[in-house]
Every structure is written in C-alpha cells, then in structure tokens.
PDB file of C-alpha atoms in Angstrom:
ATOM      1  CA  UNK K1081      -9.016   4.574 -26.842  1.00 59.00           C
ATOM      2  CA  UNK K1082      -9.310   1.218 -25.310  1.00 62.00           C
ATOM      3  CA  UNK K1083     -12.661  -0.809 -25.296  1.00 72.00           C
ATOM      4  CA  UNK K1084     -11.244  -3.699 -22.874  1.00 83.00           C
ATOM      5  CA  UNK K1085     -12.961  -3.443 -19.652  1.00 91.00           C
ATOM      6  CA  UNK K1086     -10.687  -2.493 -16.760  1.00 96.00           C
ATOM      7  CA  UNK K1087      -8.021  -5.301 -15.385  1.00 97.00           C
ATOM      8  CA  UNK K1088      -9.059  -5.911 -11.404  1.00 98.00           C
ATOM      9  CA  UNK K1089      -5.896  -6.075  -9.402  1.00 98.00           C
ATOM     10  CA  UNK K1090      -5.681  -6.560  -5.761  1.00 97.00           C
ATOM     11  CA  UNK K1091      -2.256  -5.700  -5.581  1.00 97.00           C
ATOM     12  CA  UNK K1092      -0.552  -3.721  -8.328  1.00 97.00           C
ATOM     13  CA  UNK K1093       2.335  -5.901  -8.152  1.00 94.00           C
ATOM     14  CA  UNK K1094      -0.041  -8.519  -9.777  1.00 96.00           C
ATOM     15  CA  UNK K1095       0.676  -6.488 -13.048  1.00 96.00           C
ATOM     16  CA  UNK K1096       1.871  -8.841 -15.869  1.00 96.00           C
ATOM     17  CA  UNK K1097       3.575  -7.561 -19.177  1.00 96.00           C
ATOM     18  CA  UNK K1098       0.298  -8.442 -21.449  1.00 96.00           C
ATOM     19  CA  UNK K1099      -1.448  -5.699 -18.970  1.00 97.00           C
ATOM     20  CA  UNK K1100       0.203  -2.812 -20.914  1.00 96.00           C
ATOM     21  CA  UNK K1101      -1.994  -0.523 -22.578  1.00 96.00           C
ATOM     22  CA  UNK K1102      -4.859  -1.440 -20.583  1.00 96.00           C
ATOM     23  CA  UNK K1103      -6.767   0.811 -17.776  1.00 97.00           C
ATOM     24  CA  UNK K1104      -6.471  -0.920 -13.983  1.00 98.00           C
ATOM     25  CA  UNK K1105      -8.231  -0.596 -10.610  1.00 98.00           C
ATOM     26  CA  UNK K1106      -6.318  -1.718  -8.140  1.00 98.00           C
ATOM     27  CA  UNK K1107      -6.570  -2.243  -4.695  1.00 98.00           C
ATOM     28  CA  UNK K1108      -3.301  -0.917  -3.631  1.00 98.00           C
ATOM     29  CA  UNK K1109      -2.906   2.290  -2.376  1.00 98.00           C
ATOM     30  CA  UNK K1110      -2.168   5.492  -4.134  1.00 98.00           C
ATOM     31  CA  UNK K1111       1.663   6.068  -3.188  1.00 97.00           C
ATOM     32  CA  UNK K1112       4.855   6.154  -5.087  1.00 95.00           C
ATOM     33  CA  UNK K1113       5.804   2.860  -5.057  1.00 92.00           C
ATOM     34  CA  UNK K1114       2.383   1.265  -6.681  1.00 96.00           C
ATOM     35  CA  UNK K1115       2.377   4.154  -9.022  1.00 97.00           C
ATOM     36  CA  UNK K1116       6.002   3.408 -10.423  1.00 96.00           C
ATOM     37  CA  UNK K1117       4.952  -0.030 -10.707  1.00 95.00           C
ATOM     38  CA  UNK K1118       1.910   0.837 -12.573  1.00 97.00           C
ATOM     39  CA  UNK K1119       3.926   3.207 -14.964  1.00 98.00           C
ATOM     40  CA  UNK K1120       6.674   1.104 -15.556  1.00 96.00           C
ATOM     41  CA  UNK K1121       4.073  -1.576 -16.209  1.00 96.00           C
ATOM     42  CA  UNK K1122       2.862   0.347 -19.133  1.00 97.00           C
ATOM     43  CA  UNK K1123      -1.087   0.901 -18.004  1.00 97.00           C
ATOM     44  CA  UNK K1124      -3.029   3.492 -19.538  1.00 97.00           C
ATOM     45  CA  UNK K1125      -4.949   4.785 -16.672  1.00 98.00           C
ATOM     46  CA  UNK K1126      -5.342   3.631 -12.765  1.00 98.00           C
ATOM     47  CA  UNK K1127      -7.341   3.683 -10.245  1.00 98.00           C
ATOM     48  CA  UNK K1128      -5.917   3.260  -6.576  1.00 98.00           C
ATOM     49  CA  UNK K1129      -7.408   3.420  -2.995  1.00 98.00           C
ATOM     50  CA  UNK K1130      -6.518   6.525  -0.946  1.00 98.00           C
ATOM     51  CA  UNK K1131      -5.402   4.876   2.379  1.00 98.00           C
ATOM     52  CA  UNK K1132      -6.495   7.802   4.106  1.00 98.00           C
ATOM     53  CA  UNK K1133      -4.775   9.939   2.558  1.00 98.00           C
ATOM     54  CA  UNK K1134      -2.522  10.162   5.461  1.00 98.00           C
ATOM     55  CA  UNK K1135       0.742  11.673   6.562  1.00 98.00           C
ATOM     56  CA  UNK K1136       2.236  14.337   3.835  1.00 98.00           C
ATOM     57  CA  UNK K1137      -0.733  12.918   1.683  1.00 98.00           C
ATOM     58  CA  UNK K1138       1.192   9.977   0.766  1.00 98.00           C
ATOM     59  CA  UNK K1139      -1.395   7.516   0.087  1.00 98.00           C
ATOM     60  CA  UNK K1140      -2.194   9.357  -3.410  1.00 98.00           C
ATOM     61  CA  UNK K1141       1.322  11.180  -3.676  1.00 98.00           C
ATOM     62  CA  UNK K1142       1.638   8.624  -6.485  1.00 98.00           C
ATOM     63  CA  UNK K1143      -1.460   9.335  -8.013  1.00 98.00           C
ATOM     64  CA  UNK K1144      -0.342  13.175  -8.567  1.00 98.00           C
ATOM     65  CA  UNK K1145       3.130  11.859  -9.398  1.00 98.00           C
ATOM     66  CA  UNK K1146       1.551  10.306 -12.587  1.00 98.00           C
ATOM     67  CA  UNK K1147       0.454  13.265 -13.633  1.00 97.00           C
ATOM     68  CA  UNK K1148       3.826  14.370 -14.908  1.00 97.00           C
ATOM     69  CA  UNK K1149       4.633  11.279 -17.379  1.00 98.00           C
ATOM     70  CA  UNK K1150       1.046  11.939 -18.241  1.00 97.00           C
ATOM     71  CA  UNK K1151      -1.056   9.145 -16.607  1.00 98.00           C
ATOM     72  CA  UNK K1152      -4.567   9.683 -15.663  1.00 98.00           C
ATOM     73  CA  UNK K1153      -4.867   8.506 -12.289  1.00 98.00           C
ATOM     74  CA  UNK K1154      -7.440   8.473  -9.474  1.00 98.00           C
ATOM     75  CA  UNK K1155      -7.893   7.221  -6.105  1.00 98.00           C
ATOM     76  CA  UNK K1156     -10.986   6.283  -4.194  1.00 98.00           C
ATOM     77  CA  UNK K1157     -12.140   6.833  -0.535  1.00 98.00           C
ATOM     78  CA  UNK K1158     -10.933   4.195   1.694  1.00 98.00           C
ATOM     79  CA  UNK K1159     -14.130   4.335   3.885  1.00 98.00           C
ATOM     80  CA  UNK K1160     -16.058   3.675   0.438  1.00 98.00           C
ATOM     81  CA  UNK K1161     -14.392   0.387  -0.368  1.00 98.00           C
ATOM     82  CA  UNK K1162     -11.714  -2.203   0.987  1.00 98.00           C
ATOM     83  CA  UNK K1163      -8.320  -1.531   0.090  1.00 98.00           C
ATOM     84  CA  UNK K1164      -6.782  -4.518  -1.681  1.00 97.00           C
ATOM     85  CA  UNK K1165     -10.250  -5.631  -3.154  1.00 98.00           C
ATOM     86  CA  UNK K1166     -10.511  -4.203  -6.875  1.00 98.00           C
ATOM     87  CA  UNK K1167     -13.615  -5.644  -6.977  1.00 98.00           C
ATOM     88  CA  UNK K1168     -15.120  -3.977  -4.003  1.00 97.00           C
ATOM     89  CA  UNK K1169     -13.575  -0.584  -5.368  1.00 98.00           C
ATOM     90  CA  UNK K1170     -15.129  -1.368  -8.642  1.00 97.00           C
ATOM     91  CA  UNK K1171     -18.769  -2.135  -7.094  1.00 97.00           C
ATOM     92  CA  UNK K1172     -18.500   0.581  -4.148  1.00 98.00           C
ATOM     93  CA  UNK K1173     -15.947   2.771  -4.525  1.00 98.00           C
ATOM     94  CA  UNK K1174     -15.943   6.843  -4.619  1.00 98.00           C
ATOM     95  CA  UNK K1175     -13.448   8.801  -6.320  1.00 98.00           C
ATOM     96  CA  UNK K1176     -11.687  11.143  -3.572  1.00 98.00           C
ATOM     97  CA  UNK K1177      -8.557  12.197  -5.585  1.00 98.00           C
ATOM     98  CA  UNK K1178      -8.277  12.899  -9.192  1.00 98.00           C
ATOM     99  CA  UNK K1179      -4.882  13.976 -11.131  1.00 98.00           C
ATOM    100  CA  UNK K1180      -5.024  16.703 -13.624  1.00 98.00           C
ATOM    101  CA  UNK K1181      -4.795  14.226 -16.890  1.00 97.00           C
ATOM    102  CA  UNK K1182      -7.854  12.281 -15.163  1.00 98.00           C
ATOM    103  CA  UNK K1183      -9.790  15.444 -14.712  1.00 98.00           C
ATOM    104  CA  UNK K1184      -9.095  16.302 -17.981  1.00 97.00           C
ATOM    105  CA  UNK K1185     -11.083  13.208 -18.795  1.00 97.00           C
ATOM    106  CA  UNK K1186     -13.981  13.733 -17.176  1.00 97.00           C
ATOM    107  CA  UNK K1187     -13.167  12.159 -13.738  1.00 97.00           C
ATOM    108  CA  UNK K1188     -14.116  14.166 -10.887  1.00 98.00           C
ATOM    109  CA  UNK K1189     -14.338  13.747  -7.002  1.00 98.00           C
ATOM    110  CA  UNK K1190     -17.562  12.438  -5.532  1.00 98.00           C
ATOM    111  CA  UNK K1191     -17.783  10.037  -8.738  1.00 98.00           C
ATOM    112  CA  UNK K1192     -18.718   6.260  -8.350  1.00 98.00           C
ATOM    113  CA  UNK K1193     -15.695   3.992  -9.720  1.00 98.00           C
ATOM    114  CA  UNK K1194     -18.745   2.426 -12.041  1.00 95.00           C
ATOM    115  CA  UNK K1195     -19.624   6.177 -13.469  1.00 96.00           C
ATOM    116  CA  UNK K1196     -15.792   7.241 -14.063  1.00 96.00           C
ATOM    117  CA  UNK K1197     -14.426   3.684 -16.040  1.00 95.00           C
ATOM    118  CA  UNK K1198     -16.199   5.100 -19.230  1.00 95.00           C
ATOM    119  CA  UNK K1199     -14.265   8.055 -18.870  1.00 95.00           C
ATOM    120  CA  UNK K1200     -10.780   6.440 -18.237  1.00 94.00           C
ATOM    121  CA  UNK K1201     -11.539   4.371 -21.354  1.00 93.00           C
ATOM    122  CA  UNK K1202     -10.432   7.650 -22.871  1.00 92.00           C
ATOM    123  CA  UNK K1203      -7.386   8.362 -21.415  1.00 95.00           C
ATOM    124  CA  UNK K1204      -4.275   8.795 -23.729  1.00 95.00           C
ATOM    125  CA  UNK K1205      -1.439   6.844 -23.795  1.00 95.00           C
ATOM    126  CA  UNK K1206       1.072   8.202 -21.241  1.00 97.00           C
ATOM    127  CA  UNK K1207       4.034  10.352 -22.548  1.00 90.00           C
ATOM    128  CA  UNK K1208       6.712   8.551 -20.130  1.00 96.00           C
ATOM    129  CA  UNK K1209       7.394   6.097 -17.562  1.00 96.00           C
ATOM    130  CA  UNK K1210       8.101   7.153 -13.641  1.00 96.00           C
ATOM    131  CA  UNK K1211      11.820   6.006 -12.740  1.00 92.00           C
ATOM    132  CA  UNK K1212      12.129   2.872 -10.460  1.00 83.00           C
ATOM    133  CA  UNK K1213      12.449   3.688  -7.374  1.00 78.00           C
ATOM    134  CA  UNK K1214      15.504   2.975  -5.591  1.00 69.00           C
ATOM    135  CA  UNK K1215      16.291   1.521  -2.335  1.00 61.00           C
ATOM    136  CA  UNK K1216      12.952  -0.217  -2.210  1.00 86.00           C
ATOM    137  CA  UNK K1217      14.480  -2.476   0.214  1.00 92.00           C
ATOM    138  CA  UNK K1218      17.231  -2.188   2.492  1.00 93.00           C
ATOM    139  CA  UNK K1219      18.625  -3.123   6.145  1.00 93.00           C
ATOM    140  CA  UNK K1220      19.421  -1.100   8.787  1.00 92.00           C
ATOM    141  CA  UNK K1221      20.941  -2.012  12.447  1.00 90.00           C
ATOM    142  CA  UNK K1222      19.740  -0.540  15.485  1.00 83.00           C
ATOM    143  CA  UNK K1223      21.999   0.559  18.435  1.00 82.00           C
ATOM    144  CA  UNK K1224      21.570  -2.516  20.456  1.00 79.00           C
ATOM    145  CA  UNK K1225      22.645  -4.448  17.402  1.00 81.00           C
ATOM    146  CA  UNK K1226      19.128  -5.775  16.196  1.00 83.00           C
ATOM    147  CA  UNK K1227      19.037  -5.950  12.723  1.00 90.00           C
ATOM    148  CA  UNK K1228      15.817  -4.928  10.458  1.00 96.00           C
ATOM    149  CA  UNK K1229      14.418  -5.074   7.000  1.00 97.00           C
ATOM    150  CA  UNK K1230      12.582  -2.072   5.475  1.00 97.00           C
ATOM    151  CA  UNK K1231      11.124  -2.813   2.687  1.00 97.00           C
ATOM    152  CA  UNK K1232       8.613   0.088   1.066  1.00 95.00           C
ATOM    153  CA  UNK K1233       6.306  -3.097  -0.289  1.00 94.00           C
ATOM    154  CA  UNK K1234       5.248  -6.127   1.144  1.00 96.00           C
ATOM    155  CA  UNK K1235       5.857  -7.759  -2.096  1.00 93.00           C
ATOM    156  CA  UNK K1236       9.280  -7.537  -1.594  1.00 94.00           C
ATOM    157  CA  UNK K1237       9.379  -9.970   1.478  1.00 96.00           C
ATOM    158  CA  UNK K1238      11.251 -13.355   0.640  1.00 95.00           C
ATOM    159  CA  UNK K1239      12.905 -16.800   2.137  1.00 95.00           C
ATOM    160  CA  UNK K1240      15.738 -14.502   3.669  1.00 95.00           C
ATOM    161  CA  UNK K1241      13.200 -12.541   5.852  1.00 96.00           C
ATOM    162  CA  UNK K1242      12.346 -16.051   7.958  1.00 96.00           C
ATOM    163  CA  UNK K1243      12.392 -15.033  11.521  1.00 96.00           C
ATOM    164  CA  UNK K1244      13.802 -11.490  11.098  1.00 95.00           C
ATOM    165  CA  UNK K1245      12.065  -8.079  11.783  1.00 97.00           C
ATOM    166  CA  UNK K1246      10.255  -6.828   8.793  1.00 98.00           C
ATOM    167  CA  UNK K1247       9.087  -3.150   8.485  1.00 98.00           C
ATOM    168  CA  UNK K1248       7.010  -2.443   5.466  1.00 97.00           C
ATOM    169  CA  UNK K1249       5.672   0.502   3.737  1.00 96.00           C
ATOM    170  CA  UNK K1250       2.466  -1.755   2.806  1.00 97.00           C
ATOM    171  CA  UNK K1251      -1.003  -1.256   4.231  1.00 98.00           C
ATOM    172  CA  UNK K1252      -2.113  -3.714   6.677  1.00 98.00           C
ATOM    173  CA  UNK K1253      -5.045  -5.108   4.485  1.00 97.00           C
ATOM    174  CA  UNK K1254      -5.470  -8.706   3.457  1.00 97.00           C
ATOM    175  CA  UNK K1255      -5.197  -8.550  -0.491  1.00 96.00           C
ATOM    176  CA  UNK K1256      -7.933  -9.950  -1.771  1.00 94.00           C
ATOM    177  CA  UNK K1257      -9.183 -10.800   1.707  1.00 94.00           C
ATOM    178  CA  UNK K1258      -6.686 -13.798   1.330  1.00 95.00           C
ATOM    179  CA  UNK K1259      -4.921 -14.535   4.580  1.00 96.00           C
ATOM    180  CA  UNK K1260      -2.382 -17.010   2.753  1.00 94.00           C
ATOM    181  CA  UNK K1261      -1.304 -13.348   1.518  1.00 95.00           C
ATOM    182  CA  UNK K1262      -0.633 -11.474   4.485  1.00 97.00           C
ATOM    183  CA  UNK K1263       3.153 -12.242   4.455  1.00 97.00           C
ATOM    184  CA  UNK K1264       5.434 -14.410   2.386  1.00 96.00           C
ATOM    185  CA  UNK K1265       7.733 -15.397   5.107  1.00 97.00           C
ATOM    186  CA  UNK K1266       7.211 -16.456   8.587  1.00 96.00           C
ATOM    187  CA  UNK K1267       8.876 -13.287  10.418  1.00 97.00           C
ATOM    188  CA  UNK K1268       9.109 -12.981  13.811  1.00 97.00           C
ATOM    189  CA  UNK K1269       7.810  -9.380  13.774  1.00 98.00           C
ATOM    190  CA  UNK K1270       6.060  -7.591  10.968  1.00 98.00           C
ATOM    191  CA  UNK K1271       4.796  -4.055  10.576  1.00 98.00           C
ATOM    192  CA  UNK K1272       2.197  -2.669   8.155  1.00 98.00           C
ATOM    193  CA  UNK K1273       0.569   1.072   7.966  1.00 98.00           C
ATOM    194  CA  UNK K1274      -3.060   0.909   9.088  1.00 98.00           C
ATOM    195  CA  UNK K1275      -3.954   3.091   5.754  1.00 98.00           C
ATOM    196  CA  UNK K1276      -6.700   4.653   7.679  1.00 98.00           C
ATOM    197  CA  UNK K1277      -8.526   1.897   9.051  1.00 97.00           C
ATOM    198  CA  UNK K1278     -11.032   2.032   5.982  1.00 98.00           C
ATOM    199  CA  UNK K1279     -14.294   0.032   5.142  1.00 98.00           C
ATOM    200  CA  UNK K1280     -14.743  -2.853   7.854  1.00 97.00           C
ATOM    201  CA  UNK K1281     -11.477  -2.035   9.422  1.00 97.00           C
ATOM    202  CA  UNK K1282      -9.659  -3.857   6.177  1.00 98.00           C
ATOM    203  CA  UNK K1283      -6.470  -1.965   6.995  1.00 98.00           C
ATOM    204  CA  UNK K1284      -5.813  -3.617  10.175  1.00 98.00           C
ATOM    205  CA  UNK K1285      -6.996  -7.211   8.535  1.00 98.00           C
ATOM    206  CA  UNK K1286      -3.552  -8.892   8.141  1.00 98.00           C
ATOM    207  CA  UNK K1287      -2.726  -8.620  11.849  1.00 98.00           C
ATOM    208  CA  UNK K1288      -5.112 -11.602  12.906  1.00 98.00           C
ATOM    209  CA  UNK K1289      -4.193 -13.472   9.957  1.00 98.00           C
ATOM    210  CA  UNK K1290      -0.519 -13.342  11.099  1.00 98.00           C
ATOM    211  CA  UNK K1291      -1.493 -14.050  14.780  1.00 98.00           C
ATOM    212  CA  UNK K1292      -2.426 -17.641  13.744  1.00 98.00           C
ATOM    213  CA  UNK K1293       0.792 -17.868  12.019  1.00 97.00           C
ATOM    214  CA  UNK K1294       2.843 -17.046  15.397  1.00 97.00           C
ATOM    215  CA  UNK K1295       3.896 -13.688  13.740  1.00 98.00           C
ATOM    216  CA  UNK K1296       4.026 -10.631  15.935  1.00 98.00           C
ATOM    217  CA  UNK K1297       2.514  -7.809  13.903  1.00 98.00           C
ATOM    218  CA  UNK K1298       1.476  -4.494  14.423  1.00 98.00           C
ATOM    219  CA  UNK K1299       0.333  -1.443  12.390  1.00 98.00           C
ATOM    220  CA  UNK K1300       1.446   2.229  12.345  1.00 98.00           C
ATOM    221  CA  UNK K1301      -0.822   5.049  11.988  1.00 98.00           C
ATOM    222  CA  UNK K1302      -1.309   6.394   8.285  1.00 98.00           C
ATOM    223  CA  UNK K1303      -1.349  10.315  10.239  1.00 98.00           C
ATOM    224  CA  UNK K1304       2.386   9.132  11.498  1.00 98.00           C
ATOM    225  CA  UNK K1305       3.531   8.042   8.928  1.00 98.00           C
ATOM    226  CA  UNK K1306       4.130   7.841   5.056  1.00 98.00           C
ATOM    227  CA  UNK K1307       2.284   4.518   3.810  1.00 98.00           C
ATOM    228  CA  UNK K1308       4.875   3.034   1.173  1.00 96.00           C
ATOM    229  CA  UNK K1309       7.758   4.395   3.125  1.00 96.00           C
ATOM    230  CA  UNK K1310       9.354   1.651   5.347  1.00 97.00           C
ATOM    231  CA  UNK K1311      11.759   4.180   7.138  1.00 96.00           C
ATOM    232  CA  UNK K1312       9.000   6.880   7.283  1.00 97.00           C
ATOM    233  CA  UNK K1313       7.621   4.122   9.673  1.00 98.00           C
ATOM    234  CA  UNK K1314      10.462   3.531  11.351  1.00 97.00           C
ATOM    235  CA  UNK K1315      11.343   7.077  11.965  1.00 97.00           C
ATOM    236  CA  UNK K1316       8.213   8.634  12.939  1.00 98.00           C
ATOM    237  CA  UNK K1317       5.392   5.820  13.225  1.00 98.00           C
ATOM    238  CA  UNK K1318       3.444   5.029  15.871  1.00 98.00           C
ATOM    239  CA  UNK K1319       1.673   1.821  16.808  1.00 98.00           C
ATOM    240  CA  UNK K1320      -2.446   1.904  16.005  1.00 98.00           C
ATOM    241  CA  UNK K1321      -2.843  -1.759  16.341  1.00 98.00           C
ATOM    242  CA  UNK K1322      -0.935  -4.645  17.777  1.00 98.00           C
ATOM    243  CA  UNK K1323      -2.094  -8.297  17.706  1.00 98.00           C
ATOM    244  CA  UNK K1324      -2.106 -10.271  20.689  1.00 98.00           C
ATOM    245  CA  UNK K1325       1.418 -11.691  19.988  1.00 98.00           C
ATOM    246  CA  UNK K1326       2.926  -8.168  19.435  1.00 98.00           C
ATOM    247  CA  UNK K1327       0.980  -7.218  22.651  1.00 98.00           C
ATOM    248  CA  UNK K1328       2.910  -9.695  24.443  1.00 98.00           C
ATOM    249  CA  UNK K1329       6.323  -8.216  23.208  1.00 98.00           C
ATOM    250  CA  UNK K1330       5.254  -5.119  24.524  1.00 98.00           C
ATOM    251  CA  UNK K1331       3.576  -2.896  21.573  1.00 98.00           C
ATOM    252  CA  UNK K1332       0.539  -0.883  22.429  1.00 98.00           C
ATOM    253  CA  UNK K1333      -1.480   1.794  20.950  1.00 98.00           C
ATOM    254  CA  UNK K1334       0.495   5.409  20.512  1.00 98.00           C
ATOM    255  CA  UNK K1335       3.810   3.644  21.571  1.00 98.00           C
ATOM    256  CA  UNK K1336       6.212   5.053  18.913  1.00 98.00           C
ATOM    257  CA  UNK K1337       7.665   2.205  16.773  1.00 98.00           C
ATOM    258  CA  UNK K1338      11.246   2.494  17.369  1.00 95.00           C
ATOM    259  CA  UNK K1339      11.153   2.617  21.105  1.00 96.00           C
ATOM    260  CA  UNK K1340       8.957  -0.659  20.711  1.00 97.00           C
ATOM    261  CA  UNK K1341      11.901  -2.250  18.316  1.00 96.00           C
ATOM    262  CA  UNK K1342      14.415  -0.843  20.737  1.00 92.00           C
ATOM    263  CA  UNK K1343      13.022  -2.346  24.112  1.00 91.00           C
ATOM    264  CA  UNK K1344      12.788  -5.873  22.411  1.00 89.00           C
TER     265      UNK K1344
END
C-alpha cells in the first residue's frame, strides 16, 4: 500500500523512472499504447480517460489489458472530465470502466475519482509488465507516391516530421490545455482521433492551435477508428472535424481520411 498522493500526469508519456511504484491519474486515453507506457514505467495503478470508448472499445482496451499483468486500472467518462487534464479528472472525473484488479480493490463504475483514490492506494504491485508495443511508428507510401508517417502516439513526432503528413493515434485534445504541446513539429498535415469530443469539446482543441501555426489538422471520429492506432485511422477513419486550413485542402466531415489524402 502507498500513502503518496497520486501523480497527476496530463500525458502518460510524462512518466519518469522515479515514478515507479506510484499510482497515477493520467489525462491520456485508456488504449493499448498508454497502458504499455504505464506498465513498463512501473506504476502500481492508473486512471485514464475513456476517450468515448469508441471503435472496438479501443479507448479502454489498455485498461483491460493491464488486468493481465495484475495492474489495477480504470477510466473516467470523457464527458465528465477533459481528456489531457489530470487535474480535471481528479476534480470532476467519474469512473466509467474498471478492470477486475481495480474492482477487487473496491473501485466501481459511477464513482468519482476523488472517491476512488483511497481504494487505488491499496492496489497490489503488478505481477508483470506489458510488452513494449512494436511498430509504434512506421512509414507508408500511398499509390500516388505521397509518403505518410503513422505514429500511434503524438509523443513520437520529431524533427523528421517537419513539412510532412503525420497521422497519429492520439487524441486531438491539448495536453494540459497548452497550445505549445499541440504538435512537436511543423508538419504540413496532422491527424488525430476526436476521443468522443468530450467535455467542452476538448477532444478537438488541438485543431485551432495548429491553425495558428499554419498546420492543416483534422480529427477522425472515435467511432470509425481505434484510438491509439494510426493505421486504423488511415484505413477506416472518417473525418469528424477539420480546421480552416484543412478545409481549404478539401477536408470535410464524414469524408474517409484515406480519400482526402489521396486527392491532395
């Protein structure tokens, strides 16, 4: 049992080695990539945002996967707290999903996060760690020769993505409300998952921030693509929201992402 207050991590990728053994409230979605980061970072227990749950329940797939390694995990309803804001989740989040290990600790659907924290404090140390996800970043060339970067997490964006087309599996919300964290490179086009829109429509808040930086950006509907899976966004994703720069390039709601990219 730990008596330390929970870590507040707007992104699970902010996890540090000295956080091992702690519990965390993370503004990240509850999909496979954030779950792997939480597990391999040695957390004792974690709460994510359910990102609207979405296509094939991808928004909480990592919450359930963590049960296989003995980690208590839960997710909050995206309409109760803004994705990307750990503080907002602690203050107003309401639990929508729990795995079996978390349920055994006393967590239940409908609990407020503040009510759930004491139960998480008693979570046992996980038995194992999830494996590192393979191919979190890859490149793909469309038939007309246009090259795409597929990144399951926007945390993988780097200088090599300057001027390129970046499809991420990440949610489209500003992390901690900070426009500076909207994207780590000035890409030509950036794609995110709308994470169910969420409280205050936070799930699309990167788009206006990227407009000011001259980046065309869209979100795909969380019901058409698995959050955390860039390839899924490309293959089955349909645009839900586009910023003005993207609209000038022909993006509009319900257009398949792949069709838009092919016409550029």
